[in-house]
Structures are given as C-alpha cells and as structure tokens.
Short mmCIF file of C-alpha atoms and ligand atoms in Angstrom, two decimals:
data_model
loop_
_atom_site.label_atom_id
_atom_site.label_comp_id
_atom_site.label_asym_id
_atom_site.label_seq_id
_atom_site.Cartn_x
_atom_site.Cartn_y
_atom_site.Cartn_z
CA MET A 328 160.72 123.36 80.58
CA THR A 329 163.08 123.04 83.52
CA LEU A 330 162.00 122.90 87.16
CA GLN A 331 165.61 122.96 88.30
CA GLY A 332 165.83 124.57 91.76
CA LYS A 333 162.09 124.14 92.46
CA THR A 334 160.51 121.89 95.05
CA ALA A 335 157.17 120.27 94.34
CA LEU A 336 154.74 118.65 96.83
CA ILE A 337 152.37 116.18 95.21
CA THR A 338 149.71 114.73 97.52
CA GLY A 339 148.65 111.09 97.08
CA SER A 340 151.75 110.44 94.99
CA LEU A 341 152.69 106.79 95.56
CA THR A 342 150.27 105.54 92.86
CA GLY A 343 148.39 106.53 89.72
CA ILE A 344 148.19 110.12 88.50
CA GLY A 345 150.14 111.52 91.48
CA ARG A 346 153.01 109.13 90.92
CA GLY A 347 153.15 110.08 87.22
CA ILE A 348 153.21 113.77 88.08
CA ALA A 349 155.96 113.23 90.60
CA GLU A 350 158.08 111.34 88.07
CA ALA A 351 157.55 113.98 85.38
CA MET A 352 158.42 116.83 87.70
CA ALA A 353 161.49 115.00 88.94
CA GLN A 354 162.52 114.39 85.33
CA SER A 355 162.19 118.15 84.78
CA GLY A 356 164.66 118.75 87.61
CA ALA A 357 162.44 119.44 90.63
CA ASN A 358 163.02 118.06 94.09
CA ILE A 359 159.96 116.11 95.14
CA ILE A 360 157.90 115.71 98.29
CA LEU A 361 155.86 112.53 98.03
CA ASN A 362 152.82 112.05 100.25
CA GLY A 363 150.42 109.23 100.99
CA ILE A 364 148.81 107.19 103.75
CA ASN A 365 151.30 104.34 103.63
CA THR A 366 153.90 103.99 106.39
CA GLN A 367 157.45 105.33 105.86
CA GLU A 368 158.66 101.76 105.52
CA GLU A 369 156.07 100.85 102.86
CA ALA A 370 156.94 103.96 100.87
CA GLU A 371 160.71 103.69 101.18
CA ASN A 372 161.23 101.47 98.11
CA THR A 373 159.31 103.85 95.84
CA ARG A 374 161.15 106.84 97.33
CA GLN A 375 164.58 105.26 96.80
CA GLU A 376 163.71 104.00 93.35
CA LEU A 377 162.62 107.46 92.17
CA GLU A 378 165.57 109.18 93.79
CA GLN A 379 168.06 106.83 92.08
CA LYS A 380 166.22 106.96 88.71
CA MET A 381 165.71 110.71 88.62
CA GLY A 382 168.82 111.90 90.47
CA CYS A 383 166.98 114.49 92.57
CA LYS A 384 166.14 114.78 96.25
CA ILE A 385 162.95 113.02 97.22
CA LEU A 386 161.22 112.98 100.65
CA TYR A 387 158.15 111.02 101.67
CA TYR A 388 155.60 112.07 104.29
CA LYS A 389 152.85 109.89 105.62
CA ALA A 390 150.09 112.37 106.24
CA ASP A 391 146.33 112.20 105.89
CA VAL A 392 145.52 115.28 103.73
CA GLY A 393 142.09 115.47 105.31
CA ASN A 394 143.72 116.17 108.71
CA VAL A 395 144.74 119.81 109.09
CA GLN A 396 147.36 119.08 111.79
CA GLU A 397 149.07 116.34 109.74
CA VAL A 398 149.10 118.64 106.67
CA SER A 399 150.62 121.57 108.49
CA THR A 400 153.31 119.41 110.18
CA MET A 401 154.22 117.81 106.78
CA ILE A 402 154.43 121.15 104.99
CA SER A 403 156.48 123.02 107.58
CA ASP A 404 158.92 120.13 108.05
CA ALA A 405 159.28 119.52 104.29
CA GLN A 406 159.87 123.23 103.57
CA GLN A 407 162.57 123.31 106.20
CA LYS A 408 164.30 120.20 104.86
CA MET A 409 164.05 121.26 101.19
CA GLY A 410 164.65 124.99 101.72
CA SER A 411 161.65 125.96 99.54
CA LEU A 412 158.21 124.88 98.45
CA ASP A 413 157.35 126.25 95.02
CA ILE A 414 154.80 123.89 93.42
CA LEU A 415 151.81 122.25 95.09
CA VAL A 416 149.77 119.62 93.33
CA ASN A 417 146.58 118.62 95.20
CA ASN A 418 146.03 115.15 93.81
CA ALA A 419 145.01 112.80 96.68
CA GLY A 420 141.46 111.61 96.25
CA ILE A 421 139.06 108.83 97.03
CA GLN A 422 135.73 107.70 95.57
CA HIS A 423 132.60 105.85 96.62
CA ILE A 424 129.72 104.90 94.35
CA GLU A 425 126.27 104.45 95.77
CA SER A 426 122.82 106.01 95.35
CA ILE A 427 122.26 109.07 97.52
CA GLU A 428 119.71 107.66 99.97
CA SER A 429 121.97 104.82 101.03
CA PHE A 430 125.27 106.70 100.67
CA PRO A 431 127.03 106.26 104.07
CA ILE A 432 127.52 109.48 106.04
CA GLU A 433 131.09 108.50 106.94
CA LYS A 434 131.90 108.05 103.23
CA TRP A 435 130.49 111.51 102.47
CA ASP A 436 132.61 113.05 105.27
CA ALA A 437 135.76 111.22 104.16
CA ILE A 438 135.37 112.22 100.48
CA ILE A 439 134.75 115.93 101.36
CA ALA A 440 137.77 115.87 103.70
CA THR A 441 140.13 114.09 101.31
CA ASN A 442 139.07 115.59 98.01
CA LEU A 443 138.15 119.16 99.05
CA SER A 444 139.07 120.36 102.58
CA SER A 445 142.58 118.92 101.98
CA ALA A 446 143.25 121.49 99.28
CA PHE A 447 142.18 124.33 101.56
CA TYR A 448 144.56 123.03 104.25
CA THR A 449 147.53 122.62 101.89
CA ILE A 450 147.01 125.91 100.05
CA ARG A 451 146.84 127.83 103.35
CA ALA A 452 150.02 126.15 104.54
CA VAL A 453 152.15 126.70 101.41
CA LEU A 454 151.15 130.31 100.65
CA PRO A 455 153.52 132.06 103.09
CA PHE A 456 156.52 130.31 101.42
CA MET A 457 155.30 131.08 97.88
CA LYS A 458 154.42 134.70 98.72
CA GLU A 459 157.89 135.24 100.13
CA LYS A 460 159.47 134.11 96.85
CA LYS A 461 156.84 135.88 94.75
CA TRP A 462 156.48 132.70 92.68
CA GLY A 463 154.23 129.71 93.05
CA ARG A 464 152.22 127.18 91.09
CA ILE A 465 149.19 125.44 92.61
CA ILE A 466 147.50 122.73 90.57
CA ASN A 467 144.38 121.01 91.79
CA ILE A 468 143.57 117.68 90.21
CA ALA A 469 139.82 118.02 90.03
CA SER A 470 137.92 115.93 87.49
CA VAL A 471 135.40 116.21 84.70
CA HIS A 472 133.10 115.66 87.71
CA GLY A 473 134.11 119.14 88.79
CA LEU A 474 132.17 120.40 85.73
CA VAL A 475 129.42 117.84 85.16
CA ALA A 476 127.75 115.18 87.28
CA SER A 477 127.15 111.41 87.05
CA ALA A 478 124.72 109.28 88.97
CA TYR A 479 125.76 107.61 92.26
CA LYS A 480 128.71 109.97 92.90
CA SER A 481 127.10 112.67 95.07
CA ALA A 482 130.02 113.24 97.41
CA TYR A 483 132.72 113.08 94.70
CA VAL A 484 130.85 115.40 92.35
CA ALA A 485 130.19 117.88 95.21
CA ALA A 486 133.79 117.82 96.33
CA LYS A 487 135.21 118.23 92.81
CA HIS A 488 132.77 121.10 91.99
CA GLY A 489 133.92 122.64 95.30
CA LEU A 490 137.56 122.19 94.31
CA VAL A 491 136.95 124.08 91.02
CA GLY A 492 135.33 126.89 93.06
CA LEU A 493 138.25 126.92 95.53
CA THR A 494 140.67 127.11 92.56
CA LYS A 495 138.98 130.28 91.28
CA ALA A 496 138.77 131.95 94.71
CA ALA A 497 142.38 131.12 95.64
CA ALA A 498 143.62 132.35 92.24
CA LEU A 499 142.09 135.75 92.90
CA ASP A 500 143.42 135.95 96.48
CA VAL A 501 147.02 135.46 95.34
CA ALA A 502 147.02 137.07 91.91
CA SER A 503 149.40 139.86 92.88
CA PHE A 504 152.08 137.52 94.28
CA GLY A 505 153.32 135.70 91.16
CA ILE A 506 151.27 132.64 92.18
CA THR A 507 148.83 130.90 89.85
CA VAL A 508 146.12 128.41 90.87
CA ASN A 509 144.52 126.11 88.29
CA ALA A 510 142.49 122.93 88.18
CA ILE A 511 142.89 120.06 85.75
CA CYS A 512 139.69 118.19 85.03
CA PRO A 513 140.46 114.73 83.61
CA GLY A 514 137.98 112.25 82.18
CA TYR A 515 138.59 108.61 83.04
CA VAL A 516 142.20 107.51 83.52
CA ASP A 517 143.08 103.84 84.00
CA THR A 518 144.39 103.92 87.56
CA PRO A 519 143.71 101.91 90.81
CA LEU A 520 140.96 104.43 91.73
CA VAL A 521 139.06 103.59 88.53
CA ARG A 522 139.73 99.82 88.64
CA GLN A 523 138.23 99.81 92.17
CA GLN A 524 135.05 101.44 90.78
CA ILE A 525 134.31 98.69 88.28
CA PRO A 526 132.65 96.23 90.74
CA GLU A 527 130.91 99.17 92.52
CA GLN A 528 129.56 100.51 89.20
CA ALA A 529 128.43 97.01 88.12
CA LYS A 530 126.54 96.56 91.44
CA ALA A 531 125.00 100.08 91.44
CA ARG A 532 123.90 99.72 87.76
CA ASN A 533 123.00 96.02 87.84
CA MET A 534 125.32 95.16 84.95
CA SER A 535 128.36 92.87 84.46
CA GLU A 536 131.86 94.16 85.21
CA ASP A 537 132.74 93.64 81.50
CA GLU A 538 130.04 96.10 80.52
CA VAL A 539 131.28 98.84 82.77
CA ILE A 540 134.25 100.09 80.68
CA PRO A 541 132.45 100.58 77.37
CA GLN A 542 128.97 101.39 78.70
CA VAL A 543 129.86 103.53 81.73
CA LEU A 544 133.48 104.68 81.83
CA LEU A 545 134.04 105.51 78.17
CA ALA A 546 130.38 106.24 77.36
CA HIS A 547 130.85 110.05 77.52
CA HIS A 548 134.38 110.17 76.01
CA ALA A 549 133.95 111.48 72.49
CA ILE A 550 137.41 110.00 71.84
CA LYS A 551 136.87 106.42 73.00
CA GLU A 552 140.11 106.12 74.93
CA PHE A 553 141.17 106.56 78.54
CA VAL A 554 143.03 109.80 79.31
CA THR A 555 146.63 108.87 80.33
CA VAL A 556 148.66 109.69 83.40
CA GLU A 557 151.39 111.03 81.09
CA GLN A 558 149.00 113.51 79.42
CA ILE A 559 148.01 114.92 82.86
CA ALA A 560 151.63 115.06 84.01
CA ALA A 561 152.59 116.99 80.84
CA MET A 562 149.84 119.49 81.51
CA THR A 563 151.11 120.10 85.04
CA ILE A 564 154.62 120.77 83.71
CA TYR A 565 153.16 123.22 81.17
CA LEU A 566 151.24 125.03 83.92
CA CYS A 567 154.54 125.61 85.76
CA SER A 568 156.14 127.27 82.71
CA ASP A 569 156.44 131.00 82.03
CA ALA A 570 154.02 130.56 79.17
CA CYS A 571 151.34 130.10 81.88
CA LYS A 572 152.26 133.12 83.99
CA THR A 573 148.85 134.74 83.32
CA LEU A 574 146.83 131.53 83.14
CA THR A 575 145.06 131.37 86.49
CA GLY A 576 141.74 130.47 88.02
CA THR A 577 140.87 128.08 85.22
CA ALA A 578 139.47 124.53 85.12
CA LEU A 579 141.25 122.87 82.20
CA SER A 580 139.29 119.95 80.67
CA LEU A 581 141.37 116.96 79.72
CA ASP A 582 138.44 114.68 79.21
CA ALA A 583 138.37 113.24 75.64
CA GLY A 584 135.52 115.59 74.75
CA TRP A 585 133.19 114.65 77.61
CA SER A 586 132.32 118.12 78.89
CA ALA A 587 131.90 119.50 75.29
CA GLN A 588 128.61 117.61 75.08
P1 NAD B 714 144.79 106.48 93.07
O1 NAD B 714 143.87 105.78 93.99
O2 NAD B 714 145.81 105.70 92.28
O3 NAD B 714 145.59 107.66 93.77
C1 NAD B 714 145.06 108.34 94.88
C2 NAD B 714 146.20 108.45 95.88
O4 NAD B 714 145.75 109.22 97.00
C3 NAD B 714 146.57 107.05 96.48
O5 NAD B 714 147.97 106.90 96.42
C4 NAD B 714 146.09 107.09 97.88
O6 NAD B 714 146.86 106.35 98.77
C5 NAD B 714 146.20 108.58 98.20
N1 NAD B 714 145.29 108.99 99.28
C6 NAD B 714 144.01 108.57 99.51
N2 NAD B 714 143.55 109.13 100.65
C7 NAD B 714 144.54 109.92 101.11
C8 NAD B 714 144.68 110.77 102.25
N3 NAD B 714 143.64 110.89 103.14
N4 NAD B 714 145.82 111.43 102.43
C9 NAD B 714 146.84 111.27 101.56
N5 NAD B 714 146.80 110.49 100.47
C10 NAD B 714 145.66 109.85 100.27
O7 NAD B 714 143.83 107.30 92.04
P2 NAD B 714 144.09 108.26 90.83
O8 NAD B 714 143.16 107.84 89.78
O9 NAD B 714 145.56 108.37 90.52
O10 NAD B 714 143.53 109.61 91.41
C11 NAD B 714 144.31 110.81 91.66
C12 NAD B 714 143.40 112.01 91.59
O11 NAD B 714 142.89 112.16 90.25
C13 NAD B 714 142.18 111.94 92.51
O12 NAD B 714 141.98 113.22 93.10
C14 NAD B 714 141.07 111.61 91.57
O13 NAD B 714 139.83 112.08 92.04
C15 NAD B 714 141.55 112.35 90.33
N6 NAD B 714 140.92 111.88 89.08
C16 NAD B 714 141.06 110.60 88.70
C17 NAD B 714 140.49 110.16 87.56
C18 NAD B 714 140.63 108.73 87.05
O14 NAD B 714 139.86 108.37 86.10
N7 NAD B 714 141.51 107.94 87.60
C19 NAD B 714 139.75 111.07 86.77
C20 NAD B 714 139.58 112.36 87.20
C21 NAD B 714 140.19 112.76 88.37
#
C-alpha cells in the first residue's frame, strides 16, 4: 500500500498510538501533520527526527483538539502548506478513573471535549478538502470502551461510545463523495495513557499496582497480551487502501477477543 501524494493529519501524535500511526503512514509515503499540546520547540526534535528518518514532509501544530477555533486554524493552515488533506486520524485522547459520584465535573468536560467533540470539529473542517478531491479516509481511534463498559470510566466510555456513533453518522453523510469513516476499537495497548492508569486503577480498586496488569488490564483479553501500536498502525494503513473502498461506518475491534465475550 502506498500513500504517496497523500497528506495525513494525526491528532495527539507525539506519543503512543498516534506516533506509531504517523511513522507507519510516513513510511508508506504520506506527508504528515503532527499535532499535540506541546509547544513548537518541545515538538521540534520529534518532527525533525521523523522527517529525516522517513524522508517526507512533516509539520507540527500545537492545537488543543477540544478547542474548535484552534482546530480550524490548524486545519486550514496545514491544508494550505501541504496542498491537500486526504487522511484524518482522530487519535488524541485522555482518561480519568474514578467512581461516578466523585468524578470531577471538569474531568468529565475535558474528556468529552478531547475524546469526542474534537472529532466533530476535525471532521467538519477537513470535509470540504476531501469532498473537492472525491477521496478521503477518516479513522477514529475509539476503544473497546466504545463497545463495552468498565467501572470507574464513565466519561471515557460515554465519549468512546459517542465516537462510534459519530463514525456511523459521518460515514452516511459522506458516502457519495469517495470518503470512508471508520473507528478502530483497541483493547489495552502499553502506552503512556495506560501506564498513567495503573496507580489510578490501584487506588480505585484498592489493590496493589502489580495486580493491575493481570487482574484489570488483561483480565478481559482472551489473548493474554497487550495489543500493539504496530497492529493498530497497520490497520489504519489497510483502511486507506482501495480494498477498503466500501468499508465504511464500522467499528473494528482490535481487542484480543475482549468484546467477543
Ligand atoms: P497517549 O497518552 O500516549 O497519547 C495521547 C496523545 O494525545 C498525547 O500525545 C497527548 O499529548 C495528546 N493529547 C491529549 N490531549 C490533547 C488535546 N487536547 N489536544 C491535542 N492532543 C492532545 O495515549 P495512547 O494510548 O497512545 O492513546 C491514543 C488514543 O488511543 C486515545 O484516543 C485513547 O483513548 C485510544 N486508546 C488507547 C488504548 C490504550 O490501551 N492505550 C486503548 C484503546 C484506545
């Protein structure tokens, strides 16, 4: 699969899954728009390193994806500089683990903004460019928590279920324009987001941090392994291929058998 001549925006792409997707897409020949909440200076090393390693054009935008104005400025500027915007991967996400009655309101608002409203803002902003070219691929990194729930994750589960719903609705809106919209629903992946959950999970469940990986994180994986960043990145590349021209509006489980139970 070649993405030569395509430009891909991946939100939250300085670390974890987003970084892996950016690298894989660059390796397939795409020009890349990185995004995150780090300053331009903080991101410059990563940007340069990827550009040198992959030999493609890479831009970085500091933009809070939960802020509609910052999203629209990033997308219009990046499209102008790159000349096109063909692939959008909504990946940025945050988490907070706490029981519902003490769950802080500001954490709820931040998770809904970052994990759900963000995708509405980015999709709205990229569609005019994709419609003009009659080609586009939109991939939302949801979660197995877009399909099933776990305790102490009310905001995250609500946002990810919403993201799966948005995926279906957007897919139908744009079906006649050569644009597909799909969600990927991973189980646990060993990234900074998950490492940060270990003390929170231990506190919420009154267990030791050592017990969290086998007893909580991998408890529902039928295959007792973490999903990897590389597996998710490979799925995003596949979704960009012609083989997936009619694959749209789906929520693809990549969850080691979790949601089969
Ligand atoms: P991560 O923390 O490594 O990556 C998230 C990235 O988003 C970070 O680089 C962060 O700086 C960025 N970000 C946070 N808030 C932002 C904002 N307001 N604007 C722009 N960027 C912002 O975590 P990850 O595990 O790589 O998660 C990536 C996505 O995958 C998330 O949407 C997450 O919900 C989803 N996911 C992760 C797992 C997992 O087990 N790690 C499982 C299923 C789904």
